[in-house]
Short mmCIF file of C-alpha atoms and ligand atoms in Angstrom, two decimals:
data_model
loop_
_atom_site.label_atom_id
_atom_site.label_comp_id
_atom_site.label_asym_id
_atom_site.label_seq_id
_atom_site.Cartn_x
_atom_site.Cartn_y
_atom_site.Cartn_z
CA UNK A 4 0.00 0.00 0.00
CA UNK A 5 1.43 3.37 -1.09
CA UNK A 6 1.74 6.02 2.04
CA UNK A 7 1.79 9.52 2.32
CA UNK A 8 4.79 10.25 4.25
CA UNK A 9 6.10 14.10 3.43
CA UNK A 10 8.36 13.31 6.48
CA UNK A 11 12.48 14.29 6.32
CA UNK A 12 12.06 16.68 2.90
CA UNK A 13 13.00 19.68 3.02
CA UNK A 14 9.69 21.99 1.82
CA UNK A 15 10.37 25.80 0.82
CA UNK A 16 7.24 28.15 1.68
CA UNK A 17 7.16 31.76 0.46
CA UNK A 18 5.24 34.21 1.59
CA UNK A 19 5.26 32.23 4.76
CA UNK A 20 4.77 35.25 7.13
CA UNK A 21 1.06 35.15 7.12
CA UNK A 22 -2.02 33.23 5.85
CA UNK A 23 -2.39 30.71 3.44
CA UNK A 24 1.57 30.53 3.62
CA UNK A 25 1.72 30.51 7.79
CA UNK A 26 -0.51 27.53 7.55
CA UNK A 27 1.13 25.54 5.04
CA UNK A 28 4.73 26.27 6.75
CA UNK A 29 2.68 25.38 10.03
CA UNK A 30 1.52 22.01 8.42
CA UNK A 31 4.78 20.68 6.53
CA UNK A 32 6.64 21.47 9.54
CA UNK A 33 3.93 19.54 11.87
CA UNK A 34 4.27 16.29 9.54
CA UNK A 35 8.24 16.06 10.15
CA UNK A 36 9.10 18.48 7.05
CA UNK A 37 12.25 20.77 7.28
CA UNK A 38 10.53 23.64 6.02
CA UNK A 39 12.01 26.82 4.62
CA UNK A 40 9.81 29.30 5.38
CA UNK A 41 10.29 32.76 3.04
CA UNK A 42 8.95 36.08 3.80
CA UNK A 43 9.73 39.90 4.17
CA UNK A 44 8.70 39.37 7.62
CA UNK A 45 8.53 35.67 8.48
CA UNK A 46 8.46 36.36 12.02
CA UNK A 47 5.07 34.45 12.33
CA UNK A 48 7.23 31.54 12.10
CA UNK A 49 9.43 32.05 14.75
CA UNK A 50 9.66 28.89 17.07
CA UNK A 51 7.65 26.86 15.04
CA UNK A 52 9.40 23.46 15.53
CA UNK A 53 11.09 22.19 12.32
CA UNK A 54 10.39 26.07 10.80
CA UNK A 55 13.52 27.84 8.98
CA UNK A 56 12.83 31.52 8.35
CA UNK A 57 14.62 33.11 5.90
CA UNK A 58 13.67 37.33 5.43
CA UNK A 59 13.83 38.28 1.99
CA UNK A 60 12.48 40.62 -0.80
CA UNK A 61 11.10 37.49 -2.92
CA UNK A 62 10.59 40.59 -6.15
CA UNK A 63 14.27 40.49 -6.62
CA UNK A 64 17.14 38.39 -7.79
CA UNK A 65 19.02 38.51 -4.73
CA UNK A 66 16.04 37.78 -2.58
CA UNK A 67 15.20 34.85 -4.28
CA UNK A 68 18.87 33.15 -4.31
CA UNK A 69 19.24 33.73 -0.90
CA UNK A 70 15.94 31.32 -0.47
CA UNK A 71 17.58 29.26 -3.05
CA UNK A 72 20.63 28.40 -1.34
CA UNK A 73 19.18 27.70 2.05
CA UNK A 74 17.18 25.25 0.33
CA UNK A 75 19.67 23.78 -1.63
CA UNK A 76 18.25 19.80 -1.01
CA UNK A 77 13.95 20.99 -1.16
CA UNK A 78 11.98 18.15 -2.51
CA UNK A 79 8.82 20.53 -2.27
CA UNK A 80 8.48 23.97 -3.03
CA UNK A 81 5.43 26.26 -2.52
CA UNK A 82 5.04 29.11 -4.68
CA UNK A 83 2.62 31.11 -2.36
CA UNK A 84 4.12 34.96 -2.18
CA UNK A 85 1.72 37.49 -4.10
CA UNK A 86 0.76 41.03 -3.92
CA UNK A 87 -2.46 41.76 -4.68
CA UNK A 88 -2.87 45.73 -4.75
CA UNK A 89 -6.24 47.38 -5.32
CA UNK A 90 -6.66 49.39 -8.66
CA UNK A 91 -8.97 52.47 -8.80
CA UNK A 92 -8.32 52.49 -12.30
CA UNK A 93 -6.45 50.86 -15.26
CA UNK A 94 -4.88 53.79 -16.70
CA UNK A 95 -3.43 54.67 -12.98
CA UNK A 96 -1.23 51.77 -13.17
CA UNK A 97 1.96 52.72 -14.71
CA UNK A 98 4.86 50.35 -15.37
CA UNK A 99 6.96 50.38 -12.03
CA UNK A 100 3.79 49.17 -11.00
CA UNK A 101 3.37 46.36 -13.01
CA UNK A 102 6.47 45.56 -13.26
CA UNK A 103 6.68 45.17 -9.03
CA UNK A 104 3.34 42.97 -9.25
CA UNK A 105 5.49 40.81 -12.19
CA UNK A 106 8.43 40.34 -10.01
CA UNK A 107 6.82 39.25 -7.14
CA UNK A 108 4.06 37.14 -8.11
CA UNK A 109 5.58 35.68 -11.25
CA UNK A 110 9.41 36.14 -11.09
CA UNK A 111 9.40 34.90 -8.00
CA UNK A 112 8.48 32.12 -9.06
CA UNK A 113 10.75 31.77 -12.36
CA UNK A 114 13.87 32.33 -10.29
CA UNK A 115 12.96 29.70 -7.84
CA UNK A 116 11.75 27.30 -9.74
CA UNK A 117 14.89 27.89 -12.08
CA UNK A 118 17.16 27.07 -8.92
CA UNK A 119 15.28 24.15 -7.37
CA UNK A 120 14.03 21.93 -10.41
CA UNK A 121 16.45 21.16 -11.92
CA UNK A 122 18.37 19.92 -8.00
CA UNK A 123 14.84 17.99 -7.44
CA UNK A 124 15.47 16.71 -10.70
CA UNK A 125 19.14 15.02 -10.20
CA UNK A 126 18.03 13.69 -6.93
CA UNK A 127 15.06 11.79 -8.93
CA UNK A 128 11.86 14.24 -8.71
CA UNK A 129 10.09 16.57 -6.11
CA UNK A 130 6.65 18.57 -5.96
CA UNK A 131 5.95 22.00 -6.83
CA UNK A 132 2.56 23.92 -5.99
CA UNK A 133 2.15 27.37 -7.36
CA UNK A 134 -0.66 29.15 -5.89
CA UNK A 135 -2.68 30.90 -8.17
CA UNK A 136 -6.48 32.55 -7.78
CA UNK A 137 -9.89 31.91 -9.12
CA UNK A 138 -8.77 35.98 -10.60
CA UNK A 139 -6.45 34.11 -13.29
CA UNK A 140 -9.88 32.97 -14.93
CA UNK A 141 -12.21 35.32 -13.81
CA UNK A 142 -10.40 38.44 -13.67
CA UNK A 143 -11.77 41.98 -11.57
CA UNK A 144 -10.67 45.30 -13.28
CA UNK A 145 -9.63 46.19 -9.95
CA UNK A 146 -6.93 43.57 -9.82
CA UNK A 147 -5.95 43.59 -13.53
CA UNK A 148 -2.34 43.32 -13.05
CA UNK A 149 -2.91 40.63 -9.99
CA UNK A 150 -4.71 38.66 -12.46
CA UNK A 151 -2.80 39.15 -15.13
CA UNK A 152 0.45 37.31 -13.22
CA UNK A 153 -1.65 34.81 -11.82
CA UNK A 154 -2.87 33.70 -15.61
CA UNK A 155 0.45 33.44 -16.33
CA UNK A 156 1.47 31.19 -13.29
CA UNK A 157 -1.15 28.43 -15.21
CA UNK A 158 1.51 28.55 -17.91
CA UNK A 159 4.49 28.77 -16.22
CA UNK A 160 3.16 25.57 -14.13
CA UNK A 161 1.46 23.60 -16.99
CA UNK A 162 5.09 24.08 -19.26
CA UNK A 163 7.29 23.09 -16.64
CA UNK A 164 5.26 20.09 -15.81
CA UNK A 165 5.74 18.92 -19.51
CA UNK A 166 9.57 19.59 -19.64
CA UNK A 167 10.11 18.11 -15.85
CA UNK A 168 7.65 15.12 -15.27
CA UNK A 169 10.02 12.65 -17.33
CA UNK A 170 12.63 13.64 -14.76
CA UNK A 171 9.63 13.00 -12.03
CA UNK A 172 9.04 17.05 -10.75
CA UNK A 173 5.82 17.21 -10.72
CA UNK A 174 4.27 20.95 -11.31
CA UNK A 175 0.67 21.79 -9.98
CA UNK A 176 -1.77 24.94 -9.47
CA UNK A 177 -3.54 25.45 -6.58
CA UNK A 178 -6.16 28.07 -7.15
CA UNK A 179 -8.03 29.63 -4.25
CA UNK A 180 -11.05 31.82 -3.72
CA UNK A 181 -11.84 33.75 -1.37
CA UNK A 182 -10.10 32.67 1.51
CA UNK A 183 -9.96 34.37 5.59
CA UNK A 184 -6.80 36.44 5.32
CA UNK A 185 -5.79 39.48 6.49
CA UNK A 186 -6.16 40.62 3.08
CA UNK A 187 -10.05 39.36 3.25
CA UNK A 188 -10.19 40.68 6.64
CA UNK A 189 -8.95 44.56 5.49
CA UNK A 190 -11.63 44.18 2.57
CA UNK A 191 -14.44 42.73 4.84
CA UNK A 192 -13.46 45.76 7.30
CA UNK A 193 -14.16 48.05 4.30
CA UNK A 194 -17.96 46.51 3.19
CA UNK A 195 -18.93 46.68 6.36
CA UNK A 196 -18.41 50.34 6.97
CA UNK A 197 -19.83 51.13 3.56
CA UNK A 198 -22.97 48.77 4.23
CA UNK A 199 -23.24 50.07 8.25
CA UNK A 200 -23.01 46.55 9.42
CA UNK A 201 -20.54 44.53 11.34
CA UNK A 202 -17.67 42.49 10.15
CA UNK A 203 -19.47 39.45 10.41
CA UNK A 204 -22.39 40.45 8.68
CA UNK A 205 -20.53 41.71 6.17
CA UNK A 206 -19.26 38.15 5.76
CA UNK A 207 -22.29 37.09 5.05
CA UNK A 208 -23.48 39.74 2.16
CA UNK A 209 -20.49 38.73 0.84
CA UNK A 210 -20.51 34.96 0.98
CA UNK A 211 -24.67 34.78 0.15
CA UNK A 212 -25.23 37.96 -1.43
CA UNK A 213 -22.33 39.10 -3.54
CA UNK A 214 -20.60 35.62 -4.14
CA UNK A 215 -23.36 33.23 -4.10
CA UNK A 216 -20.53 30.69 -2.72
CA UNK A 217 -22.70 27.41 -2.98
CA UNK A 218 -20.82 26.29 -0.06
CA UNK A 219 -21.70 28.44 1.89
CA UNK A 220 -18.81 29.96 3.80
CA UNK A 221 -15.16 31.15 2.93
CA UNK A 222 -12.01 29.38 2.90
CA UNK A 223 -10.00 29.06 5.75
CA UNK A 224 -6.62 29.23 5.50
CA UNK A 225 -6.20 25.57 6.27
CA UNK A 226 -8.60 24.62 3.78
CA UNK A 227 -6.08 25.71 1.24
CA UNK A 228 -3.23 23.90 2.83
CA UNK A 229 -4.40 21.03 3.05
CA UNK A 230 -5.51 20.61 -0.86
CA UNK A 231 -2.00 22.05 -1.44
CA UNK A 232 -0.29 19.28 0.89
CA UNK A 233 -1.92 16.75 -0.83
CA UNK A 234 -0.29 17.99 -4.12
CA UNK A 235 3.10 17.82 -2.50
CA UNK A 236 2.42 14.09 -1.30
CA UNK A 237 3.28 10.93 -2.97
CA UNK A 238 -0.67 10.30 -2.61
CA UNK A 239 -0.75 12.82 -5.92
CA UNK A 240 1.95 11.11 -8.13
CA UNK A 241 -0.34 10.61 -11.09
CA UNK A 242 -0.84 14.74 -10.71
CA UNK A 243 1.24 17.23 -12.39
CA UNK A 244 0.13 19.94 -15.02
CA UNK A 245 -3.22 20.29 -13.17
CA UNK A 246 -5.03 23.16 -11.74
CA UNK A 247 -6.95 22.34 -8.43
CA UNK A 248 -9.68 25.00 -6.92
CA UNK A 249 -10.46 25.58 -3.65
CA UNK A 250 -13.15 27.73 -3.70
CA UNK A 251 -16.54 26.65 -2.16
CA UNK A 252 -17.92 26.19 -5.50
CA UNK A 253 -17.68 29.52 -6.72
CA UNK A 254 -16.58 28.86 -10.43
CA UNK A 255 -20.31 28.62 -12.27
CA UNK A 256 -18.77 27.59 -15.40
CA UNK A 257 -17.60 23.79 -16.69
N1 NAD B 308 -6.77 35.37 0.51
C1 NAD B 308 -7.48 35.15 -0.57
O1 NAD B 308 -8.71 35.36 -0.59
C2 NAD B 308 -6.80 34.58 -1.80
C3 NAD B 308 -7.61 34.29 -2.92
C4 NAD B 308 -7.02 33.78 -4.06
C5 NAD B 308 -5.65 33.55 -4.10
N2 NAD B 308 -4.89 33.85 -3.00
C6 NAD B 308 -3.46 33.61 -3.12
O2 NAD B 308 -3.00 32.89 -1.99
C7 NAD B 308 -1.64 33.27 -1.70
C8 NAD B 308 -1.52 33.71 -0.26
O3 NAD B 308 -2.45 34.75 -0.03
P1 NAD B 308 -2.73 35.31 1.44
O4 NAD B 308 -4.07 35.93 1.41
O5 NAD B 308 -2.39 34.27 2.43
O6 NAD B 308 -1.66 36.51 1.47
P2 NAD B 308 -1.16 37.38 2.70
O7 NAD B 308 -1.16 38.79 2.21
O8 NAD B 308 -1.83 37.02 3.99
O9 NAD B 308 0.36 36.87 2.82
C9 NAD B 308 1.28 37.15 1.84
C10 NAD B 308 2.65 37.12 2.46
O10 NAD B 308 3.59 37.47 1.43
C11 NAD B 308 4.55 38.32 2.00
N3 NAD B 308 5.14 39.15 0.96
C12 NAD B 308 4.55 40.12 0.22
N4 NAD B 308 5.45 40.65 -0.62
C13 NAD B 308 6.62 40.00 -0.42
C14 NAD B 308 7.92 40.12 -0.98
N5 NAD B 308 8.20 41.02 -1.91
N6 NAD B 308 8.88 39.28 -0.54
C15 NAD B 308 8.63 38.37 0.43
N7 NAD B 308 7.42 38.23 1.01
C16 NAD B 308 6.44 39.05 0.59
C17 NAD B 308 3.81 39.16 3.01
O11 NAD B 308 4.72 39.69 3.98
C18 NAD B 308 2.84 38.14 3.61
O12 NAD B 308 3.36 37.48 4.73
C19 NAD B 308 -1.29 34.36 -2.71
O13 NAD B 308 -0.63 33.78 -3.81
C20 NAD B 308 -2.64 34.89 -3.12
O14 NAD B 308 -2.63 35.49 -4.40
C21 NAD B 308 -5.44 34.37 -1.86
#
């Protein structure tokens, strides 16, 4: 019988600091992973046991060999760091501003993946999740250039799973909707003063109202991790080029 066991790899986490990222660190770490966790402030992490922080500018080069090198032997890597900044308009965006949203969201990922496949590779495979957004597919003018990178994650992911599976990396999407982060929680903070109701209520108009999430509820954090850890686990080995949502059923398409 095949098990599960992520136990005694080394698994690199960035954008570890908070969120969806905290919680994956938080579960690699508590299923005997040496985990690398990335972050401009990866402080969260501190005294997690099994938790390696490493504080870095993951939209640069040098940020992202510095996570390189202290994960020189990863057999999973987690593509989680994104910026996500709200657009009043299209034409406001000008191209430092794009170009900052590239680097971190998709670069990022580019220079790590660059660095760790091809090590995965000569040790005989490894798992990489990228996490990308229900936003790739069904993109809001107000996060044009968030979408945008996250659209191009799906190729990024889908081509490297073609060039690496032979050499058994495996290359996967997870693609989250709208999930309880501080990010959520700033937005949520915002409805409800517009609406004059309280934070939890504005939960609700959102969930019922403005989302029609058939499931009734948000993500939680953990709800993410857990589709992503079983991505990174041998249980997935048949998996690679795929894109997985975690969304409560909000896509209303086939
Ligand atoms: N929260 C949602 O509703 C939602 C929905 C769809 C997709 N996602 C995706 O899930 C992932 C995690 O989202 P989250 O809500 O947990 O985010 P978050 O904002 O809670 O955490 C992001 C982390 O990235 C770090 N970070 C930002 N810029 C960085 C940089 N330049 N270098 C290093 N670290 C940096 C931040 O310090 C923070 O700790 C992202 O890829 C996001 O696009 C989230």
């Amino acid at each position: 019988m095949m098990t599960d066991s992520i136990a005694g790899l080394t698994a690199v986490v960035t954008g570890a600091g908070s969120g969806i990222g905290l919680e994956i660190a938080r579960m690699f770490a508590a299923e005997g992973c040496r985990v690398v966790a990335a972050d401009l402030d990866p402080s969260a992490c501190d005294g997690i046991p099994g938790v390696r922080t490493v504080t870095a500018d993951l939209g640069t080069p040098s940020g992202a060999a510095l996570v390189a090198e202290a994960a020189a032997d990863a057999g999973i890597l987690v593509n989680n760091v994104a910026v996500a900044p709200y657009r009043e308009s299209f034409a406001a965006i000008d191209d430092a501003a794009w170009q900052r949203t590239w680097d971190i969201n998709v670069m990022s990922c580019v220079r790590l993946c660059r660095a760790v496949i091809p090590r995965m590779a000569a040790r005989g495979g490894g798992s990489v999740v990228n996490i990308g957004s229900e936003g790739a597919r069904h993109p809001k003018p107000y996060l044009v250039d968030y979408a945008v990178t996250k659209a191009a994650l799906l190729v990024l992911a889908k081509a490297l799973s073609m060039e690496f599976g032979p050499a058994g990396v495996r290359v996967n999407t997870v693609a989250p909707g709208p999930t309880r982060t501080s990010t959520m929680e700033t937005f949520l903070g915002s409805l409800s003063r517009d609406l004059g109701i309280d934070v939890d209520a504005a939960a609700d108009h959102f969930v019922h109202t403005m989302r029609h999430l058939p499931l009734g509820r948000m993500n939680e954090p953990a709800d993410v991790a857990a589709v992503v850890r079983f991505l990174a686990g041998p249980a997935s080995r048949q998996v690679t080029g795929a894109e997985y949502t975690v969304n409560a059923g909000s896509t209303a398409s086939v």
